[in-house]
XYZ file of C-alpha atoms in Angstrom:
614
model
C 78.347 -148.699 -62.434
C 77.755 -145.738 -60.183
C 80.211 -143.443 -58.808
C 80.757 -146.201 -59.968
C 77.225 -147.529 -58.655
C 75.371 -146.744 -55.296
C 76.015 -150.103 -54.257
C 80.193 -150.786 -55.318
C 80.917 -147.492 -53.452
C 78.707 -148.143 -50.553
C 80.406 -151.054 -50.113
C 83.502 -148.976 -48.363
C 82.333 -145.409 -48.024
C 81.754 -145.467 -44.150
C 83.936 -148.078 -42.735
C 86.599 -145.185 -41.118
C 83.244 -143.708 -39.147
C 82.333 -147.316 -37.400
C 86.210 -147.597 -36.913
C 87.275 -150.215 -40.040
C 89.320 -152.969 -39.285
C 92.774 -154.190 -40.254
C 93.110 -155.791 -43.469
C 92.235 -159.575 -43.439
C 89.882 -159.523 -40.166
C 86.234 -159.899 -41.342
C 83.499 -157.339 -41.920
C 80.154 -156.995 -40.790
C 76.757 -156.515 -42.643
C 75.963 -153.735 -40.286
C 79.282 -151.675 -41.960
C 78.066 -152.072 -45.770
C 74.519 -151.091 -44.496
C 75.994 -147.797 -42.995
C 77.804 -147.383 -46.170
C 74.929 -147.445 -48.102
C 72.530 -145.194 -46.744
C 75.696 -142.645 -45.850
C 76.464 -143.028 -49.512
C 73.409 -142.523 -51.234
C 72.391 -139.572 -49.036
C 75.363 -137.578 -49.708
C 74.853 -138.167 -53.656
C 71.501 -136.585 -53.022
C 72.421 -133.711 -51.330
C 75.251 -132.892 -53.759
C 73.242 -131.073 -56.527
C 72.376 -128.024 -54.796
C 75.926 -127.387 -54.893
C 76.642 -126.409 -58.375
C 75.224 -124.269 -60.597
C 73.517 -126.186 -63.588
C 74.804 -125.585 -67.135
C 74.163 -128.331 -68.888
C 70.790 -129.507 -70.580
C 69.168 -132.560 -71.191
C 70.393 -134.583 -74.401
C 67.164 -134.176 -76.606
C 66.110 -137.579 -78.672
C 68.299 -137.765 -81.897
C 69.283 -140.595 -83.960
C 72.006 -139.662 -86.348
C 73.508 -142.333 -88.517
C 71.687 -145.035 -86.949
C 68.181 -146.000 -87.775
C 65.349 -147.638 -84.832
C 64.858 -151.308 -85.823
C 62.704 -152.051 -82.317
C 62.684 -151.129 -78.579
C 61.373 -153.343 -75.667
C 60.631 -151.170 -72.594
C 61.106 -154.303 -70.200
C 58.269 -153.985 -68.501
C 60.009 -150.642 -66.394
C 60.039 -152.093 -62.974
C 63.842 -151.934 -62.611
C 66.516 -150.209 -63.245
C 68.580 -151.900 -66.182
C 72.224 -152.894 -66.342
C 74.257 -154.697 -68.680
C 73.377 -155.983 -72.087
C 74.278 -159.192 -73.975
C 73.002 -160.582 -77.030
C 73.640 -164.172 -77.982
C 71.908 -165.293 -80.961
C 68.565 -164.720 -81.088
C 68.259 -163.781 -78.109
C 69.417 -160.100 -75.706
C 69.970 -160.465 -71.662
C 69.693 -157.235 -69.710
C 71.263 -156.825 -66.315
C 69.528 -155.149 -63.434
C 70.747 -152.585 -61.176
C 70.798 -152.467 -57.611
C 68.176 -149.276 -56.442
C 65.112 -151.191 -56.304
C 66.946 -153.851 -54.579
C 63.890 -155.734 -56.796
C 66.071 -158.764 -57.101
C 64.527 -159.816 -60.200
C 67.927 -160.840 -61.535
C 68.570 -161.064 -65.451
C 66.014 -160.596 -68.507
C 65.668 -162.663 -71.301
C 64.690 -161.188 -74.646
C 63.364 -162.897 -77.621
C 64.948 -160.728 -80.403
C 64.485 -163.064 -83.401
C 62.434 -160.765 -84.547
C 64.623 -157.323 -84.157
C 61.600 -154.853 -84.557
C 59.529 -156.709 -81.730
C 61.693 -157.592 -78.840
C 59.548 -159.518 -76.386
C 60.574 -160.145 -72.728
C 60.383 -163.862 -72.540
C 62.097 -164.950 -68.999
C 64.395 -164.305 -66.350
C 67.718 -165.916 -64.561
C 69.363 -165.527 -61.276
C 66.492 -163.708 -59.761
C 67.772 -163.697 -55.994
C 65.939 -161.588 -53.484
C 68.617 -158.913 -51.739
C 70.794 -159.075 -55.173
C 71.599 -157.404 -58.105
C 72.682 -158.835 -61.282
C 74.093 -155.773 -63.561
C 76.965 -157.706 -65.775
C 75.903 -160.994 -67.829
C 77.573 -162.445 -70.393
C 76.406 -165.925 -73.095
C 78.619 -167.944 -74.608
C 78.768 -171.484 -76.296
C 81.291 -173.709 -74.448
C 82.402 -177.423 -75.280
C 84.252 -179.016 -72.500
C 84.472 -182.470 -71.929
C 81.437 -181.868 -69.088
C 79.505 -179.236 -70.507
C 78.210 -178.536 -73.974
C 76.367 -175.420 -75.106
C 75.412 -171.675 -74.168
C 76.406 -171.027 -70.751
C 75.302 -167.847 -69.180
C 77.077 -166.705 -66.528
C 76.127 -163.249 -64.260
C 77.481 -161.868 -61.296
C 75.844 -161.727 -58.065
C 75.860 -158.207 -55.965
C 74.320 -157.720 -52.100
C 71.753 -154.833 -52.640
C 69.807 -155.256 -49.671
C 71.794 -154.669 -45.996
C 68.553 -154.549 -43.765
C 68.010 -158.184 -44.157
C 69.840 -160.637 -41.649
C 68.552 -163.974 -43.766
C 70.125 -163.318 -46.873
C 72.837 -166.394 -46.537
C 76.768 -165.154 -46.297
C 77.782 -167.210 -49.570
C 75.265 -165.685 -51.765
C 77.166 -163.466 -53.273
C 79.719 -164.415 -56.873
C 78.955 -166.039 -59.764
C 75.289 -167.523 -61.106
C 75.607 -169.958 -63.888
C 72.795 -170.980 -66.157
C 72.359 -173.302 -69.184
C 70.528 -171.530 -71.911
C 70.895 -173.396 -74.869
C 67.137 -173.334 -74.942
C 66.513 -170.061 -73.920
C 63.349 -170.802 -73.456
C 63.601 -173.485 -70.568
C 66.686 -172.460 -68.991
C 68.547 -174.279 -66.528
C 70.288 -173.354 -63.623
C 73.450 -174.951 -63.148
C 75.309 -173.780 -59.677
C 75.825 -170.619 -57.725
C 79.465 -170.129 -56.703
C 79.825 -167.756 -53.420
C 83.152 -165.435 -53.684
C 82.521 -163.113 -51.055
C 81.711 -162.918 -47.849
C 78.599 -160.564 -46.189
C 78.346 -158.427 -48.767
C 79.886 -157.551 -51.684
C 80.024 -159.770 -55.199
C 80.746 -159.797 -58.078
C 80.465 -156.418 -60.050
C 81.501 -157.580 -63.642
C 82.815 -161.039 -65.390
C 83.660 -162.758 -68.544
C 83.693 -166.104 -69.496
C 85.901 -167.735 -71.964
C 86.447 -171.202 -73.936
C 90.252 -172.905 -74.019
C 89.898 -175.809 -75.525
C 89.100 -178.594 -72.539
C 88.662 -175.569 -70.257
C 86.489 -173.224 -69.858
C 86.990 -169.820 -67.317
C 85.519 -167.008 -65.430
C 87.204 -163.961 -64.587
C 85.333 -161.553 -62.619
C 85.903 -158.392 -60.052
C 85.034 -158.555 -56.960
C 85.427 -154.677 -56.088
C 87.230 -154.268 -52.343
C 87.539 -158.124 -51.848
C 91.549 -158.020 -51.112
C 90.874 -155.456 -48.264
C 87.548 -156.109 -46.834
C 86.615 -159.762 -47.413
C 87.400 -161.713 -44.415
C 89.153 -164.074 -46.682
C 91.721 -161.547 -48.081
C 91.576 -162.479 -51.362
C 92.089 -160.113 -54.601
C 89.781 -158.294 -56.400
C 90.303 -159.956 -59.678
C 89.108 -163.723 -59.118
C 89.445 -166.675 -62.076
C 86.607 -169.782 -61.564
C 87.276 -172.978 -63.751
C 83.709 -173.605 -64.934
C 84.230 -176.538 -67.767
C 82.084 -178.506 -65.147
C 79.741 -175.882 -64.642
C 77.727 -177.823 -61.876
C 80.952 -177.801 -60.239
C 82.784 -174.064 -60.625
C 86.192 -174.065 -58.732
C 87.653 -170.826 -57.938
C 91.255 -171.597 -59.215
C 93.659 -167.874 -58.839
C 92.891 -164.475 -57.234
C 95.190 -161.222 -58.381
C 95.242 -158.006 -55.962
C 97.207 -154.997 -56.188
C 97.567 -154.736 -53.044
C 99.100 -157.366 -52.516
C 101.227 -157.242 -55.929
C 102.319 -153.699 -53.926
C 100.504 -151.417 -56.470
C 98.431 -150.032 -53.585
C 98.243 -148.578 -50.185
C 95.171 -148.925 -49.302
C 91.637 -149.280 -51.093
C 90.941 -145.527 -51.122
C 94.229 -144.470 -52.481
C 94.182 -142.937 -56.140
C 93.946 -139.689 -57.788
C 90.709 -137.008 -57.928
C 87.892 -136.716 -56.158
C 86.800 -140.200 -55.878
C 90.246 -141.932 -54.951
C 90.114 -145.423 -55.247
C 91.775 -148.530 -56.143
C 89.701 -151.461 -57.011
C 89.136 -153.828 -60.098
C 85.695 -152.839 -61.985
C 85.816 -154.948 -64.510
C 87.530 -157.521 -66.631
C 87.680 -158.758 -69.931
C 89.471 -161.885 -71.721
C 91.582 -161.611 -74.877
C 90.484 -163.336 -77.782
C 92.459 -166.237 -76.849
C 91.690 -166.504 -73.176
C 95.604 -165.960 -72.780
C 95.381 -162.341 -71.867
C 92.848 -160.796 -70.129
C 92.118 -156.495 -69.327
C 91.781 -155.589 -66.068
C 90.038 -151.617 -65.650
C 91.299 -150.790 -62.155
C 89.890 -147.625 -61.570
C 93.005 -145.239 -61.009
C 95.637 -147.641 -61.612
C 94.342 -147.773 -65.214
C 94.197 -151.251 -66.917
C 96.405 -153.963 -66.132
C 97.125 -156.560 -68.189
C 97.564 -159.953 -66.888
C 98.733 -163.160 -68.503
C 97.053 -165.944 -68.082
C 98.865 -168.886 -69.901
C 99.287 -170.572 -66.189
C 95.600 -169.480 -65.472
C 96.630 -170.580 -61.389
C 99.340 -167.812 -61.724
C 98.320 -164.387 -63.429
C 101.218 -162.242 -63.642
C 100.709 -158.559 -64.762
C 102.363 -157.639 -67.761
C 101.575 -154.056 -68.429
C 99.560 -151.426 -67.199
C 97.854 -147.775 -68.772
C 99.082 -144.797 -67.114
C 97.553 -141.990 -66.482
C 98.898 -138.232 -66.599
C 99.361 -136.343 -62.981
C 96.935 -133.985 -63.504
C 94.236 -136.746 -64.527
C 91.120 -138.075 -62.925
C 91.111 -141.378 -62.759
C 88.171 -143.799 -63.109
C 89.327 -146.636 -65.629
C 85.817 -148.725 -66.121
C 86.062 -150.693 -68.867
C 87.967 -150.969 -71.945
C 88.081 -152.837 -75.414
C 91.296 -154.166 -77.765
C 91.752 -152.812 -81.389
C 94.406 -153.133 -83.753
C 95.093 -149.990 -85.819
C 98.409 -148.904 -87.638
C 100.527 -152.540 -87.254
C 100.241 -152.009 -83.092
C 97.774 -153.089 -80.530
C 95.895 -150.254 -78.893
C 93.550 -149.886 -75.917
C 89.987 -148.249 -75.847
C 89.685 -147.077 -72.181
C 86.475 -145.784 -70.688
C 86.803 -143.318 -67.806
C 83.606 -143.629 -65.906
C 83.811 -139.989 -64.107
C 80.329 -138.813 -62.574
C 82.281 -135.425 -60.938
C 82.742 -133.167 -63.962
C 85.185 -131.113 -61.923
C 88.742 -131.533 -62.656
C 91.284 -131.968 -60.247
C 92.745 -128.780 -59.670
C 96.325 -127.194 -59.694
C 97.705 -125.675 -57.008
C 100.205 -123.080 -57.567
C 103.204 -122.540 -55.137
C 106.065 -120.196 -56.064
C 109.181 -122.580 -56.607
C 107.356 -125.668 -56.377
C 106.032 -128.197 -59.097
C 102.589 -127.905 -59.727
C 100.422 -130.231 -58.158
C 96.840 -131.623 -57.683
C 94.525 -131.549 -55.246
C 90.711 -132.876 -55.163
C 87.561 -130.804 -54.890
C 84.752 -130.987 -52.356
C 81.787 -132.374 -54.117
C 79.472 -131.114 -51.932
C 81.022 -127.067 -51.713
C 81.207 -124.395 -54.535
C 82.657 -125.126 -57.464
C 86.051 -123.908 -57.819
C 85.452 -123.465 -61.493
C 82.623 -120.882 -60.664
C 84.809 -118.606 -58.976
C 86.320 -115.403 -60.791
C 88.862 -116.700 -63.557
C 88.451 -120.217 -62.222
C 90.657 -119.382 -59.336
C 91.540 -118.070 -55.818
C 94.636 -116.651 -55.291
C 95.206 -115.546 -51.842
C 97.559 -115.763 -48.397
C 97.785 -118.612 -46.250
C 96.859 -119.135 -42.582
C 96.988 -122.249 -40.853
C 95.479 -122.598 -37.608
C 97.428 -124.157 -34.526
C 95.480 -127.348 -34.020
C 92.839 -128.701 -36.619
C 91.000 -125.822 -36.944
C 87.832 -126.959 -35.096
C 87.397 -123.861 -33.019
C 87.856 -119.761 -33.360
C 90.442 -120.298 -30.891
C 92.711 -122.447 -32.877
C 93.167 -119.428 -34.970
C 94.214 -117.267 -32.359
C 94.872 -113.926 -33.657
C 95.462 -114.841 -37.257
C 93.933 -112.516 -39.708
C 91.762 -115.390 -41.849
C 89.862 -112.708 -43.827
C 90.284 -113.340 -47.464
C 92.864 -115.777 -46.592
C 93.053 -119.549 -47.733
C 92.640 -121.569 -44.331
C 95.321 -125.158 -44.750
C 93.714 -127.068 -41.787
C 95.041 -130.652 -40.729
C 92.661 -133.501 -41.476
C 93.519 -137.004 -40.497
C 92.188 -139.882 -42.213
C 92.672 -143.461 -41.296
C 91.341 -146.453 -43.116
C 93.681 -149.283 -41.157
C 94.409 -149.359 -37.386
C 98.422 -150.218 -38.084
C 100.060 -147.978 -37.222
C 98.047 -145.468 -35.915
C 97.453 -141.814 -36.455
C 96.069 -138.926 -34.248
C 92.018 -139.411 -33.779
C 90.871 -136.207 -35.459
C 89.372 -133.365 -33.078
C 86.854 -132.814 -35.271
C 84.870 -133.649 -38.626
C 85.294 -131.644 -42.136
C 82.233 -129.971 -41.833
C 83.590 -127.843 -38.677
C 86.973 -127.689 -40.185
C 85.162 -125.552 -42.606
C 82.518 -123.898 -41.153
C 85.066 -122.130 -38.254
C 87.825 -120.882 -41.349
C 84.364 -119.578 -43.849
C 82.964 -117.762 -40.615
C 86.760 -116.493 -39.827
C 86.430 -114.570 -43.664
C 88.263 -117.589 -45.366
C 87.915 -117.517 -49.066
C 88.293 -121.162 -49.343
C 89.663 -124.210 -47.371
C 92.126 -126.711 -48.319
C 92.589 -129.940 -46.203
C 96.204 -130.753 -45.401
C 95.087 -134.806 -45.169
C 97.097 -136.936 -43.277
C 97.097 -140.630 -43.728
C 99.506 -143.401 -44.861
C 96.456 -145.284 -46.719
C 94.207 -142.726 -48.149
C 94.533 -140.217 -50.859
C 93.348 -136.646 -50.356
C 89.244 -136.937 -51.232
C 86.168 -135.620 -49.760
C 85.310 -138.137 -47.217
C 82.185 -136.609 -45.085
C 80.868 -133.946 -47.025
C 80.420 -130.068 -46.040
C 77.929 -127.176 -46.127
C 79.807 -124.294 -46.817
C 79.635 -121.624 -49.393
C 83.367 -121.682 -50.560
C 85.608 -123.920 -52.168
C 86.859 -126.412 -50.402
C 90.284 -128.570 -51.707
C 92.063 -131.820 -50.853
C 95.616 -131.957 -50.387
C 98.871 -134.171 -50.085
C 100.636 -133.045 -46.838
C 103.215 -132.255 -48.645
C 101.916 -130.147 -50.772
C 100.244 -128.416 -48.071
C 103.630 -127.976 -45.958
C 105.010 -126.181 -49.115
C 101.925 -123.799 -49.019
C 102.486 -122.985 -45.171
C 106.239 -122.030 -45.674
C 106.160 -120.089 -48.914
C 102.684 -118.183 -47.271
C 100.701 -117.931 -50.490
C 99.299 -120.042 -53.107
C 96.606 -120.360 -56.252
C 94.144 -122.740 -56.824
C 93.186 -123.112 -59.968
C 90.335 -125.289 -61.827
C 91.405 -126.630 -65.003
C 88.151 -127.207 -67.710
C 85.523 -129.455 -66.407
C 85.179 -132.801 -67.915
C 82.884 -135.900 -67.625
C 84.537 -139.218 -68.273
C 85.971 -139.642 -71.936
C 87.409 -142.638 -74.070
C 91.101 -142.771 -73.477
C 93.276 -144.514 -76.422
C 96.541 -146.328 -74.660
C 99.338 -148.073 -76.451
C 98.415 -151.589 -75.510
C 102.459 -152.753 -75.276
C 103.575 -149.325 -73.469
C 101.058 -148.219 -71.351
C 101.139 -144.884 -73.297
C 98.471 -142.987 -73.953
C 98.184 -141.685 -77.705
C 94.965 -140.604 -78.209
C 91.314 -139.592 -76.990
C 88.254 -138.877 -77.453
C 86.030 -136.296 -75.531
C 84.095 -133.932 -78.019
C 80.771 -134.381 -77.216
C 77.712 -132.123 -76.082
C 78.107 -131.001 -72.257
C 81.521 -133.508 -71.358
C 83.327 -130.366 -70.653
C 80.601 -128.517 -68.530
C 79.798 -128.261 -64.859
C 76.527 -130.114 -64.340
C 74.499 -131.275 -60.973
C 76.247 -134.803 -61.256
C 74.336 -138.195 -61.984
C 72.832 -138.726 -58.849
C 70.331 -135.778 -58.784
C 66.803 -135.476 -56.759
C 66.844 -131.571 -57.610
C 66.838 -130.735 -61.372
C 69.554 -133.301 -62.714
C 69.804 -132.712 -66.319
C 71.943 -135.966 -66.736
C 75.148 -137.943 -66.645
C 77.239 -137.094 -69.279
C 79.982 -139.649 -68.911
C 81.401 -142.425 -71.332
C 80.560 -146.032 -69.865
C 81.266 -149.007 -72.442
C 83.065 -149.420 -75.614
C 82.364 -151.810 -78.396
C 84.112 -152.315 -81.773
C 83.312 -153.662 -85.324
C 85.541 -153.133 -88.092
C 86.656 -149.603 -87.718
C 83.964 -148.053 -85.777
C 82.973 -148.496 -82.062
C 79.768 -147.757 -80.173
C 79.732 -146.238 -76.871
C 77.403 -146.092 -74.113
C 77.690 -142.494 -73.341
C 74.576 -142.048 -70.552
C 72.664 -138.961 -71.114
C 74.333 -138.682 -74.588
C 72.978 -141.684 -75.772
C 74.923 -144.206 -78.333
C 77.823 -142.461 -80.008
C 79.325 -143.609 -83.285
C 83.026 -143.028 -83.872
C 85.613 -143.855 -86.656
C 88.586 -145.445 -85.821
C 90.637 -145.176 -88.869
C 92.506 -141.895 -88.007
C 94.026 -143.948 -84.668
C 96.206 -145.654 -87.385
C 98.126 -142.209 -88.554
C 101.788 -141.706 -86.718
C 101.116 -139.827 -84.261
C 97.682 -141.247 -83.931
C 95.143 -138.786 -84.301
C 91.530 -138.713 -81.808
C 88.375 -140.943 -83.212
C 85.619 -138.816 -85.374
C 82.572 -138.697 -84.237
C 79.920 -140.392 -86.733
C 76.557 -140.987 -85.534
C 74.468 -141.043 -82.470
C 71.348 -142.241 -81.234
C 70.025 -140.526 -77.617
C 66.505 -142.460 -76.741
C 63.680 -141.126 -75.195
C 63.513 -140.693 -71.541
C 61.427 -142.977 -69.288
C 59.942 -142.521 -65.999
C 62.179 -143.545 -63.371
C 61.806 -147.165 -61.008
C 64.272 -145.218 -58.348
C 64.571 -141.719 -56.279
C 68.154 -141.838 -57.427
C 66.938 -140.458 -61.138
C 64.937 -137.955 -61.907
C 62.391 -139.138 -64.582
C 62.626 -138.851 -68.323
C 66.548 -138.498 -68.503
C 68.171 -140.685 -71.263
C 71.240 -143.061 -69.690
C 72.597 -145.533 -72.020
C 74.793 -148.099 -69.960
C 75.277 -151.025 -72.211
C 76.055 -151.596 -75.799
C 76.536 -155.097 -77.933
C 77.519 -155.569 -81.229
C 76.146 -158.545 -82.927
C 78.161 -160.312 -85.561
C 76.168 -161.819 -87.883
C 74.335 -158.992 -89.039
C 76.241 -155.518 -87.137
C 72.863 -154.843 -85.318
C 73.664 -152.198 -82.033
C 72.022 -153.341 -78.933
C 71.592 -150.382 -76.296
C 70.552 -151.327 -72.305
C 69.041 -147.833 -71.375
C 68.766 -147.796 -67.234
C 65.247 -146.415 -67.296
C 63.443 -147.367 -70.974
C 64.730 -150.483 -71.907
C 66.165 -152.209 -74.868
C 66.942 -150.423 -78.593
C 67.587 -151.744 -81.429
C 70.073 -150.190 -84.177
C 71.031 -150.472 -87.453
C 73.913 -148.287 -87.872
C 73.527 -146.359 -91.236
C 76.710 -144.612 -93.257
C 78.649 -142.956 -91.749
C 78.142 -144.891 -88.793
C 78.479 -148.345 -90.061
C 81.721 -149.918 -90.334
């Protein structure tokens, strides 16, 4: 996923600007198509903005050896990868909105992959998550494929409402497969962003995400949505799970960093179908039990620390040390940090940067210490400032943001990028945004132009900078999203992994049309034995052991191979060509083979060699 994709964030990213309705009512197409082109402009204007320290990932393949590549004919822009027997599916993304739907792959020979088919090619859709597996129900026997369905295109008024959920398929002769039923879950726009599919016995069952449902779909229901497919000509959704409504959440965009947000990304069954992993993006992973599969009840969720980021993607179970642990992927494209803020005989607390100002990292000891003035009103003219010395001053400005009509707030005076134009020409060093809202957590909402840091703030936090008159904002270290290592009883974190090439350095972000040098963010986790694979983006496939996670304490994952492909021209203006990003990765059983979805040049094949096989 983007940000986590174009297309999941554009989703939501306008709907306060075209005046978002109360939960439950319906939305309109015309809202998600605002969202998109709002979104995807302001990811291309936010490069400019930092200053670009990272390089390129150069082709390597350490402790894994090339057993073939397929470059999928490079019309799209891949997703998700799944390999059931002799034979790999690859997802497509949603920028081109190509609607060409899932690839087949003939890998029965591994050192000649050959594109052999497609499924669930739907014009307007994307289908980036797809998963195979052999079911035996008393209606169905044999490989089911399942995908989920995504709106890409929000220009066209034909594309039918129910179009977007699940796509099921009968590939048992991959070959000549046959499509079995399309099941609609949401409503305009929207889908279905990731899935699995599991066999219980006489039942068989879908879980998938449906990112935003519980407070944008006019039907209300949660993001997390279970389908009973053991007739899979006949899928019944059977359970939905929110947080919202479970009273986990405030709103959709409420959360911690600079993209705040609370949504379900992606799930993933236990082994037994009983349990099943829920990443929800800054609530962490919940686990829900699913032994009545019509009533999930959470059971445990990861927690993050205060001063974290967020951004819970996707995760994998492993066993190490007599306890059950989590892997947790943190899909962060914003390598800056959320940062501290410093007020004498106060906690310490955290804020969110601008993405689109100065980084605050750049600035003399990563910080800016100075006065505080706050301005009468909003701050949306000189004269709000009155005769308040602002020079070299931190401006604290009020900013109102409201998602939901009930109850209302003040209707702001002004946008952001006046806020901080008016306190920068005033001789403000930088500008921190008191926000006000009872949905939303302080975040970057419209995007600014100014040449000083800008910073996101609880009101409370920013009351307790106006009465004690001074304050320091400081950047902690950058970092790109890292693997995260939670007890899977507690909750706990007890380990992680983030010592890679460029994770800890400022970069122009993944979403670059002036001189990206790449996304350097962790994405998917696989395991065998005791090593995993991740899909790491711009750093390729990396190898790590596993065995140190069962020491007491446990101690972080070793890093013992990696593969970084070649780059590939790019299908999309979104990427720059010739950058490496690895999204998927798939284990296969029988013989350990490592099967890599690159976005931009296709399928690889891997052996993993010592020390990065298991």
């Amino acid at each position: 996923m983007l940000v986590t994709t174009v297309a999941l964030v554009a989703t939501a990213a306008m709907l306060p600007a075209v005046g978002a309705a109360p939960r439950r009512r319906p939305l309109y197409v015309l809202r998600y198509r605002a969202a998109s082109e709002h979104w995807v402009e302001r990811l291309r204007g936010q490069a400019s903005r930092v200053a670009a320290r990272s390089v390129s990932a150069k082709p390597m393949a350490e402790g894994f050896s090339v057993v073939g590549h397929a470059d999928l004919g490079g019309a799209d822009v891949n997703g998700d990868v799944w390999v059931h027997d002799d034979h790999a599916y690859v997802g497509t993304w949603a920028d081109p909105c190509d609607g060409l739907g899932v690839k087949v792959i003939d890998v029965s020979d591994p050192s000649h992959p050959a594109l052999v088919g497609r499924v669930a090619a739907i014009p307007g859709t994307s289908a980036e998550d797809v998963v195979v597996r052999t079911v035996s129900t008393p209606w169905f026997t044999g490989d089911l494929l399942a995908t989920g369905i995504q709106r890409c295109d929000y220009t066209s008024s034909e594309l039918d409402d129910d179009t977007f959920g699940v796509d099921l398929w009968d590939v048992t002769d991959p070959s000549d497969p046959v499509h079995l039923a399309h099941l609609g879950l949401t409503t305009g726009g929207g889908g279905v962003h990731e899935l699995d599919l599991i066999d219980r016995g006489r039942r068989a069952y879908v879980i998938a995400t449906t990112p935003w449902s519980e407070w944008f779909d006019p039907s209300g229901a949660g993001d997390v949505r279970i389908v009973d497919v053991s007739d899979p000509v006949r899928p019944v959704e059977v359970a939905d799970w929110g947080a919202g409504e479970q009273g986990l959440s405030p709103g959709p965009f409420s959360g911690m960093g600079s993209f705040a947000a609370t949504f379900a990304h992606s799930a993933r069954f236990a082994e037994d179908g009983r349990l099943a992993y829920v990443s929800y993006w800054d609530l962490g992973v919940v686990t829900l039990d699913l032994t009545d599969v019509a009533h999930p009840t959470e059971v445990v969720r990861t927690v993050y620390p205060a001063r974290a980021d967020g951004d819970a993607h996707s995760v994998v179970p492993y066993s190490a040390g007599g306890r059950e642990l989590l892997l947790q992927n943190d899909e962060d494209w914003d390598p800056r940090s959320p940062p501290r803020i410093r007020i004498r005989g106060h906690p310490t607390a955290f804020g969110a940067e601008s993405r689109s100002a100065p980084a605050l990292y750049l600035a003399p000891n990563h910080r800016v210490a100075a006065r505080v003035v706050r301005p009468r009103s909003e701050g949306c003219s000189v004269e709000d400032y009155g005769a308040r010395d602002v020079v070299g001053a931190i401006a604290v400005v009020r900013t109102y943001l409201t998602l939901f009509d009930d109850p209302p707030l003040p209707a702001p005076s002004c946008g952001q990028r006046r806020q901080d134009r008016i306190a920068e020409r005033l001789g403000a060093v930088a500008v921190v945004h008191d926000v006000i809202s009872r949905t939303m957590s302080p975040q970057e909402w419209r995007g600014t132009d100014v040449e000083v840091p800008v910073v996101f703030v609880h009101h409370d936090t920013a009351r307790a900078m106006v009465e004690v008159g001074r304050v320091r904002l400081i950047a902690p270290r950058p970092s790109w999203g890292f693997l995260r290592v939670f007890d899977a009883a507690t909750g706990v974190q007890v380990s992680r992994y983030d010592d890679l090439p460029h994770v800890h350095r400022l970069g122009t972000g993944c979403l670059s049309l002036s001189g990206s040098t790449g996304c350097f963010s962790i994405h998917n986790t696989e395991v065998n034995g005791d090593r995993a694979y991740s899909s790491w983006y711009t750093n390729g496939v990396v190898a790590l052991d596993l065995t140190p996670l069962a020491g007491t304490p446990p101690s972080p994952p070793l890093l013992v191979g990696r593969f970084v492909p070649q780059g590939a021209p790019s299908p999309t203006p979104l990427f720059p060509d010739g950058i490496p990003l690895v999204w998927g990765v798939f284990v296969r059983p029988s013989d350990g083979l490592v099967f890599a979805s690159d976005m931009l040049s296709g399928l690889w094949i891997l052996r993993p060699e010592s020390p990065a096989a298991p």
